[in-house]
């Protein structure tokens, strides 16, 4: 029963994390387009609160619940090639998360040198990761 609770909480944490991963780069799009100081300050506040208040705790919870599930079912490592691929993509996702954090700091220092078009493309990367991760978990192709 504990395993099912961990799985449920893992899924909830993933949903919260991805909500932030989808929204923060969208905020970057609008921030890059803003021309007045008041708007830039407002976006800086929104970005900081989203990253620190939602994304970081959600990422940590996702990882802790995932580690808990693996600890309770270590046999997955022996038979689940899909799990190795998923965990590799999760590591990439963590890297993307930290790239978002680095970009947030650049915006906070008013050092952004990228256009809103860059952030529109940057915003699509977590969609691809989510698609691949869900297919690996549900279909388990190998």
Coordinates of N, CA, C and O in Angstrom, one line a residue:
X1 N 0.8 -1.2 0.0 CA 0.0 0.0 0.0 C 0.9 1.3 0.0 O 0.5 2.2 -0.6
X2 N 2.0 1.2 0.7 CA 2.9 2.4 0.8 C 3.4 2.7 -0.6 O 3.5 3.9 -1.0
X3 N 3.7 1.7 -1.4 CA 4.2 1.9 -2.8 C 3.2 2.7 -3.6 O 3.6 3.6 -4.4
X4 N 1.9 2.4 -3.5 CA 0.9 3.1 -4.2 C 0.8 4.5 -3.8 O 0.5 5.4 -4.6
X5 N 0.9 4.8 -2.5 CA 0.9 6.2 -2.0 C 2.1 6.9 -2.6 O 2.0 8.1 -3.0
X6 N 3.3 6.3 -2.6 CA 4.5 6.9 -3.2 C 4.2 7.2 -4.6 O 4.6 8.3 -5.1
X7 N 3.6 6.3 -5.4 CA 3.4 6.5 -6.8 C 2.4 7.7 -7.0 O 2.6 8.5 -7.9
X8 N 1.3 7.7 -6.2 CA 0.4 8.8 -6.3 C 1.0 10.1 -6.1 O 0.8 11.1 -6.8
X9 N 1.8 10.2 -5.0 CA 2.4 11.5 -4.6 C 3.5 11.8 -5.7 O 3.7 13.0 -6.0
X10 N 4.2 10.8 -6.2 CA 5.1 11.1 -7.3 C 4.5 11.7 -8.5 O 5.0 12.7 -9.1
X11 N 3.3 11.2 -8.9 CA 2.6 11.7 -10.0 C 2.1 13.2 -9.8 O 2.3 14.0 -10.6
X12 N 1.6 13.4 -8.6 CA 1.2 14.8 -8.2 C 2.4 15.7 -8.3 O 2.3 16.9 -8.8
X13 N 3.5 15.3 -7.7 CA 4.7 16.2 -7.7 C 5.2 16.4 -9.2 O 5.6 17.6 -9.5
X14 N 5.1 15.4 -10.0 CA 5.5 15.6 -11.4 C 4.6 16.6 -12.1 O 5.1 17.5 -12.8
X15 N 3.3 16.5 -11.9 CA 2.4 17.5 -12.5 C 2.7 18.9 -12.1 O 2.7 19.8 -12.9
X16 N 3.0 19.1 -10.8 CA 3.3 20.4 -10.3 C 4.6 20.9 -10.9 O 4.7 22.1 -11.3
X17 N 5.6 20.0 -10.9 CA 6.9 20.4 -11.5 C 6.8 20.8 -13.0 O 7.3 21.8 -13.4
X18 N 6.1 20.0 -13.7 CA 5.9 20.3 -15.1 C 5.1 21.6 -15.4 O 5.3 22.3 -16.3
X19 N 4.2 21.8 -14.5 CA 3.4 23.1 -14.6 C 4.4 24.2 -14.6 O 4.3 25.2 -15.4
X20 N 5.3 24.2 -13.6 CA 6.3 25.2 -13.6 C 7.3 25.2 -14.7 O 7.7 26.3 -15.3
X21 N 7.7 24.0 -15.2 CA 8.6 23.9 -16.3 C 8.0 24.5 -17.6 O 8.7 24.9 -18.5
X22 N 6.7 24.4 -17.7 CA 6.0 24.9 -18.9 C 5.8 26.4 -18.7 O 5.8 27.2 -19.7
X23 N 5.5 26.9 -17.5 CA 5.1 28.3 -17.3 C 6.3 29.2 -17.2 O 6.2 30.3 -17.7
X24 N 7.4 28.8 -16.6 CA 8.5 29.7 -16.4 C 9.1 30.2 -17.7 O 9.3 31.4 -17.9
X25 N 9.4 29.3 -18.6 CA 9.9 29.8 -19.9 C 8.9 30.7 -20.7 O 9.2 31.6 -21.4
X26 N 7.6 30.5 -20.4 CA 6.5 31.4 -21.0 C 6.7 32.7 -20.4 O 6.5 33.8 -21.1
X27 N 6.9 32.8 -19.1 CA 7.2 34.1 -18.4 C 8.4 34.7 -19.0 O 8.4 36.0 -19.2
X28 N 9.4 33.9 -19.3 CA 10.6 34.5 -20.0 C 10.3 35.1 -21.3 O 10.9 36.2 -21.7
X29 N 9.4 34.5 -22.1 CA 8.9 35.1 -23.3 C 8.4 36.5 -23.1 O 8.8 37.5 -23.8
X30 N 7.5 36.6 -22.2 CA 6.9 37.9 -21.9 C 7.9 38.9 -21.3 O 7.8 40.1 -21.6
X31 N 8.8 38.4 -20.4 CA 9.8 39.2 -19.8 C 10.7 39.8 -20.9 O 11.0 41.0 -20.8
X32 N 11.1 39.0 -21.8 CA 12.0 39.4 -22.9 C 11.3 40.5 -23.7 O 12.0 41.3 -24.3
X33 N 10.0 40.4 -23.8 CA 9.3 41.4 -24.6 C 9.0 42.7 -23.9 O 8.6 43.7 -24.5
X34 N 9.1 42.7 -22.5 CA 8.7 43.8 -21.7 C 9.7 45.0 -22.0 O 10.9 44.8 -22.1
X35 N 9.1 46.2 -21.9 CA 10.0 47.4 -22.2 C 10.1 48.4 -21.1 O 10.9 49.2 -21.1
X36 N 9.2 48.2 -20.1 CA 9.3 49.2 -19.0 C 9.7 48.5 -17.7 O 9.6 47.3 -17.5
X37 N 10.3 49.3 -16.8 CA 10.9 48.7 -15.6 C 9.9 48.1 -14.7 O 10.2 47.0 -14.1
X38 N 8.7 48.6 -14.6 CA 7.7 48.1 -13.7 C 7.3 46.6 -14.2 O 7.2 45.7 -13.3
X39 N 7.2 46.4 -15.5 CA 6.9 45.1 -16.0 C 8.0 44.1 -15.7 O 7.8 43.0 -15.3
X40 N 9.2 44.6 -16.0 CA 10.4 43.7 -15.7 C 10.5 43.3 -14.3 O 10.7 42.1 -14.0
X41 N 10.2 44.2 -13.4 CA 10.3 43.9 -11.9 C 9.1 42.9 -11.6 O 9.3 42.0 -10.8
X42 N 8.0 43.1 -12.2 CA 6.9 42.2 -11.9 C 7.2 40.8 -12.4 O 7.0 39.8 -11.7
X43 N 7.8 40.7 -13.6 CA 8.2 39.4 -14.1 C 9.2 38.7 -13.2 O 9.2 37.5 -13.0
X44 N 10.2 39.5 -12.8 CA 11.2 39.0 -11.9 C 10.6 38.4 -10.6 O 11.0 37.3 -10.2
X45 N 9.7 39.0 -10.1 CA 9.0 38.5 -8.8 C 8.3 37.2 -9.2 O 8.4 36.3 -8.4
X46 N 7.5 37.2 -10.2 CA 6.7 36.1 -10.6 C 7.6 34.9 -10.9 O 7.4 33.8 -10.4
X47 N 8.7 35.1 -11.6 CA 9.7 34.0 -12.0 C 10.3 33.5 -10.7 O 10.4 32.2 -10.5
X48 N 10.8 34.4 -9.8 CA 11.4 33.9 -8.6 C 10.5 33.1 -7.7 O 10.8 32.0 -7.2
X49 N 9.2 33.5 -7.5 CA 8.3 32.8 -6.7 C 7.9 31.5 -7.3 O 7.8 30.5 -6.6
X50 N 7.8 31.4 -8.6 CA 7.4 30.2 -9.3 C 8.6 29.2 -9.1 O 8.4 28.0 -8.8
X51 N 9.8 29.6 -9.4 CA 11.0 28.8 -9.3 C 11.2 28.2 -7.9 O 11.4 27.0 -7.7
X52 N 11.3 29.2 -7.0 CA 11.6 28.8 -5.6 C 10.4 28.1 -4.8 O 10.6 27.3 -4.0
X53 N 9.2 28.6 -5.1 CA 8.1 28.2 -4.3 C 7.3 27.0 -4.8 O 6.7 26.3 -4.1
X54 N 7.4 26.8 -6.2 CA 6.7 25.6 -6.7 C 7.7 24.7 -7.4 O 7.6 23.5 -7.1
X55 N 8.5 25.1 -8.3 CA 9.4 24.2 -9.1 C 10.4 23.5 -8.2 O 10.5 22.3 -8.4
X56 N 11.1 24.2 -7.4 CA 12.1 23.5 -6.6 C 11.5 22.5 -5.6 O 11.9 21.3 -5.6
X57 N 10.5 22.8 -4.8 CA 9.9 21.8 -4.0 C 9.3 20.7 -4.8 O 9.4 19.5 -4.3
X58 N 8.7 20.9 -5.9 CA 8.1 19.9 -6.7 C 9.1 19.0 -7.3 O 8.9 17.7 -7.3
X59 N 10.2 19.5 -7.7 CA 11.3 18.7 -8.3 C 11.9 17.8 -7.1 O 12.1 16.6 -7.3
X60 N 12.1 18.4 -6.0 CA 12.6 17.6 -4.9 C 11.6 16.5 -4.5 O 12.0 15.3 -4.3
X61 N 10.4 16.8 -4.4 CA 9.3 15.8 -4.1 C 9.3 14.7 -5.1 O 9.2 13.5 -4.8
X62 N 9.4 15.1 -6.4 CA 9.3 14.1 -7.5 C 10.5 13.1 -7.3 O 10.3 11.9 -7.4
X63 N 11.7 13.7 -7.0 CA 12.9 12.8 -6.9 C 12.8 11.9 -5.6 O 13.1 10.7 -5.7
X64 N 12.3 12.5 -4.5 CA 12.2 11.7 -3.3 C 11.2 10.6 -3.4 O 11.5 9.4 -3.0
X65 N 10.0 10.9 -4.0 CA 9.0 9.8 -4.1 C 9.5 8.8 -5.2 O 9.2 7.6 -5.0
X66 N 10.2 9.2 -6.2 CA 10.7 8.3 -7.2 C 11.8 7.4 -6.6 O 11.8 6.1 -6.8
X67 N 12.7 7.9 -5.8 CA 13.7 7.1 -5.1 C 13.0 6.2 -4.2 O 13.4 5.0 -4.1
X68 N 12.0 6.6 -3.5 CA 11.3 5.7 -2.6 C 10.7 4.5 -3.3 O 10.7 3.4 -2.8
X69 N 10.1 4.8 -4.5 CA 9.5 3.7 -5.2 C 10.6 2.7 -5.7 O 10.4 1.5 -5.7
X70 N 11.7 3.2 -6.2 CA 12.8 2.4 -6.6 C 13.4 1.6 -5.5 O 13.7 0.4 -5.6
X71 N 13.5 2.2 -4.3 CA 14.0 1.5 -3.1 C 13.0 0.3 -2.7 O 13.5 -0.7 -2.3
X72 N 11.7 0.6 -2.9 CA 10.8 -0.5 -2.5 C 10.7 -1.6 -3.6 O 10.2 -2.7 -3.3
X73 N 11.2 -1.3 -4.8 CA 11.1 -2.3 -5.9 C 12.4 -2.2 -6.7 O 12.4 -1.9 -7.9
X74 N 13.5 -2.6 -6.1 CA 14.8 -2.6 -6.8 C 14.9 -3.5 -8.0 O 15.8 -3.3 -8.8
X75 N 14.0 -4.5 -8.1 CA 14.1 -5.4 -9.2 C 13.8 -4.7 -10.5 O 14.2 -5.3 -11.6
X76 N 13.3 -3.5 -10.5 CA 13.0 -2.8 -11.8 C 14.3 -2.5 -12.5 O 14.4 -2.5 -13.7
X77 N 15.4 -2.3 -11.8 CA 16.7 -2.1 -12.4 C 17.2 -3.3 -13.2 O 17.8 -3.1 -14.2
X78 N 16.9 -4.5 -12.7 CA 17.4 -5.7 -13.4 C 16.6 -5.9 -14.7 O 17.1 -6.4 -15.7
X79 N 15.3 -5.6 -14.7 CA 14.5 -6.0 -15.9 C 14.0 -4.8 -16.7 O 13.4 -5.0 -17.7
X80 N 14.1 -3.6 -16.2 CA 13.5 -2.4 -16.8 C 14.5 -1.5 -17.5 O 14.9 -0.5 -16.9
X81 N 14.8 -1.9 -18.7 CA 15.7 -1.0 -19.5 C 15.0 0.3 -19.7 O 15.6 1.4 -19.8
X82 N 13.7 0.3 -19.8 CA 12.9 1.6 -19.9 C 13.2 2.5 -18.7 O 13.2 3.7 -18.9
X83 N 13.4 1.9 -17.5 CA 13.6 2.7 -16.4 C 15.0 3.4 -16.5 O 15.1 4.6 -16.1
X84 N 16.0 2.8 -17.0 CA 17.3 3.4 -17.2 C 17.1 4.6 -18.2 O 17.7 5.6 -18.0
X85 N 16.4 4.4 -19.3 CA 16.2 5.4 -20.2 C 15.4 6.6 -19.6 O 15.7 7.8 -19.8
X86 N 14.4 6.2 -18.8 CA 13.6 7.3 -18.1 C 14.4 8.1 -17.2 O 14.4 9.3 -17.2
X87 N 15.3 7.4 -16.4 CA 16.1 8.1 -15.4 C 17.1 9.0 -16.1 O 17.5 10.1 -15.6
X88 N 17.6 8.6 -17.3 CA 18.5 9.4 -18.1 C 17.8 10.7 -18.5 O 18.3 11.8 -18.4
X89 N 16.5 10.6 -18.9 CA 15.8 11.7 -19.3 C 15.4 12.6 -18.1 O 15.4 13.8 -18.3
X90 N 15.3 12.0 -17.0 CA 15.0 12.8 -15.8 C 16.3 13.6 -15.4 O 16.2 14.8 -15.0
X91 N 17.4 13.1 -15.6 CA 18.7 13.8 -15.4 C 18.8 15.0 -16.4 O 19.1 16.1 -16.0
X92 N 18.4 14.8 -17.6 CA 18.3 15.9 -18.6 C 17.3 16.9 -18.2 O 17.6 18.1 -18.2
X93 N 16.2 16.5 -17.6 CA 15.1 17.4 -17.2 C 15.6 18.2 -16.0 O 15.3 19.4 -15.9
X94 N 16.4 17.6 -15.1 CA 17.0 18.3 -14.0 C 17.9 19.4 -14.5 O 17.9 20.5 -14.0
X95 N 18.7 19.1 -15.5 CA 19.6 20.0 -16.1 C 18.8 21.2 -16.7 O 19.2 22.4 -16.6
X96 N 17.7 20.9 -17.4 CA 16.8 22.0 -18.0 C 16.3 22.8 -16.9 O 16.3 24.1 -17.0
X97 N 15.9 22.2 -15.8 CA 15.4 22.9 -14.6 C 16.4 24.0 -14.1 O 16.1 25.1 -13.9
X98 N 17.6 23.5 -14.0 CA 18.7 24.4 -13.6 C 19.1 25.5 -14.6 O 19.5 26.6 -14.3
X99 N 18.9 25.1 -15.9 CA 19.1 26.1 -16.9 C 18.1 27.3 -16.8 O 18.4 28.4 -16.9
X100 N 16.9 26.9 -16.4 CA 15.8 27.8 -16.2 C 16.2 28.7 -15.0 O 16.0 29.9 -15.0
X101 N 16.8 28.1 -13.9 CA 17.2 28.9 -12.8 C 18.3 29.8 -13.1 O 18.3 31.0 -12.6
X102 N 19.3 29.4 -14.0 CA 20.3 30.3 -14.4 C 19.8 31.5 -15.2 O 20.2 32.6 -15.0
X103 N 18.8 31.2 -16.1 CA 18.2 32.2 -16.9 C 17.5 33.2 -16.0 O 17.5 34.4 -16.2
X104 N 16.8 32.7 -15.0 CA 16.1 33.5 -14.0 C 17.0 34.5 -13.4 O 16.7 35.7 -13.2
X105 N 18.2 34.1 -13.0 CA 19.2 34.9 -12.4 C 19.7 36.0 -13.4 O 20.0 37.1 -13.0
X106 N 19.8 35.6 -14.7 CA 20.2 36.6 -15.7 C 19.2 37.7 -15.8 O 19.5 38.9 -15.9
X107 N 17.9 37.3 -15.8 CA 16.8 38.3 -15.9 C 16.9 39.2 -14.6 O 16.6 40.4 -14.7
X108 N 17.1 38.6 -13.5 CA 17.1 39.3 -12.2 C 18.2 40.4 -12.2 O 18.1 41.5 -11.6
X109 N 19.4 40.1 -12.9 CA 20.5 41.1 -13.0 C 20.3 42.0 -14.2 O 21.2 42.7 -14.6
X110 N 19.2 41.9 -14.9 CA 18.9 42.6 -16.2 C 20.0 42.3 -17.2 O 20.5 43.2 -17.9
X111 N 20.5 41.1 -17.3 CA 21.5 40.7 -18.3 C 21.0 39.8 -19.4 O 21.8 39.1 -20.0
X112 N 19.7 39.7 -19.6 CA 19.2 38.8 -20.6 C 19.6 39.4 -22.0 O 19.4 40.6 -22.2
X113 N 20.1 38.6 -22.8 CA 20.5 39.0 -24.2 C 19.8 38.1 -25.3 O 20.2 38.1 -26.4
X114 N 18.8 37.4 -24.9 CA 18.1 36.6 -25.8 C 16.7 37.1 -26.1 O 16.1 37.8 -25.3
X115 N 16.2 36.8 -27.3 CA 14.9 37.4 -27.7 C 13.7 36.5 -27.2 O 14.0 35.3 -26.8
X116 N 12.5 37.0 -27.3 CA 11.4 36.2 -27.0 C 11.2 35.0 -27.9 O 10.7 34.0 -27.5
X117 N 11.7 35.1 -29.1 CA 11.7 33.9 -30.0 C 12.5 32.8 -29.5 O 12.0 31.6 -29.5
X118 N 13.7 33.1 -28.9 CA 14.5 32.0 -28.3 C 13.7 31.3 -27.2 O 13.7 30.1 -27.2
X119 N 13.0 32.0 -26.4 CA 12.3 31.5 -25.3 C 11.0 30.7 -25.7 O 10.6 29.7 -25.1
X120 N 10.5 31.1 -26.8 CA 9.4 30.3 -27.4 C 9.8 28.9 -27.8 O 9.1 27.9 -27.5
X121 N 11.0 28.8 -28.3 CA 11.6 27.5 -28.7 C 12.1 26.8 -27.4 O 11.9 25.6 -27.3
X122 N 12.7 27.5 -26.5 CA 13.2 26.9 -25.3 C 12.0 26.3 -24.5 O 12.2 25.3 -23.8
X123 N 10.9 26.9 -24.6 CA 9.7 26.4 -23.9 C 9.2 25.0 -24.4 O 8.4 24.4 -23.7
X124 N 9.6 24.6 -25.6 CA 9.1 23.4 -26.1 C 9.9 22.2 -25.7 O 9.4 21.0 -25.7
X125 N 11.1 22.3 -25.2 CA 11.9 21.2 -24.8 C 11.3 20.3 -23.7 O 11.3 19.1 -23.8
X126 N 10.7 20.9 -22.6 CA 10.1 20.0 -21.6 C 8.9 19.2 -22.2 O 8.6 18.1 -21.7
X127 N 8.3 19.7 -23.2 CA 7.2 18.9 -23.8 C 7.7 17.6 -24.4 O 7.1 16.6 -24.3
X128 N 8.8 17.8 -25.1 CA 9.5 16.6 -25.7 C 9.9 15.6 -24.7 O 9.7 14.4 -24.8
X129 N 10.5 16.1 -23.6 CA 10.9 15.2 -22.5 C 9.7 14.5 -21.9 O 9.8 13.3 -21.6
X130 N 8.7 15.2 -21.6 CA 7.5 14.7 -21.0 C 6.9 13.6 -21.9 O 6.5 12.5 -21.4
X131 N 6.8 13.8 -23.2 CA 6.3 12.9 -24.1 C 7.1 11.6 -24.1 O 6.6 10.5 -24.0
X132 N 8.4 11.7 -24.1 CA 9.3 10.5 -24.1 C 9.2 9.8 -22.8 O 9.1 8.5 -22.8
X133 N 9.2 10.5 -21.7 CA 9.1 9.9 -20.4 C 7.8 9.1 -20.2 O 7.8 7.9 -19.7
X134 N 6.7 9.7 -20.6 CA 5.4 9.0 -20.4 C 5.3 7.8 -21.3 O 4.9 6.7 -20.9
X135 N 5.8 7.9 -22.5 CA 5.8 6.7 -23.4 C 6.7 5.6 -22.8 O 6.3 4.4 -22.8
X136 N 7.8 5.9 -22.3 CA 8.7 4.9 -21.6 C 8.0 4.2 -20.4 O 8.1 3.0 -20.3
X137 N 7.3 5.0 -19.6 CA 6.7 4.5 -18.4 C 5.5 3.6 -18.8 O 5.3 2.6 -18.2
X138 N 4.7 4.1 -19.7 CA 3.4 3.4 -20.0 C 3.7 2.2 -20.9 O 3.2 1.1 -20.7
X139 N 4.4 2.4 -22.0 CA 4.6 1.4 -23.0 C 5.7 0.4 -22.6 O 5.6 -0.8 -23.0
X140 N 6.7 0.9 -21.9 CA 7.9 0.1 -21.5 C 8.4 -0.7 -22.7 O 8.4 -1.9 -22.8
X141 N 8.9 0.0 -23.7 CA 9.3 -0.6 -25.0 C 10.5 -1.5 -24.9 O 10.7 -2.3 -25.8
X142 N 11.2 -1.5 -23.8 CA 12.4 -2.4 -23.7 C 12.7 -2.5 -22.2 O 12.3 -1.8 -21.4

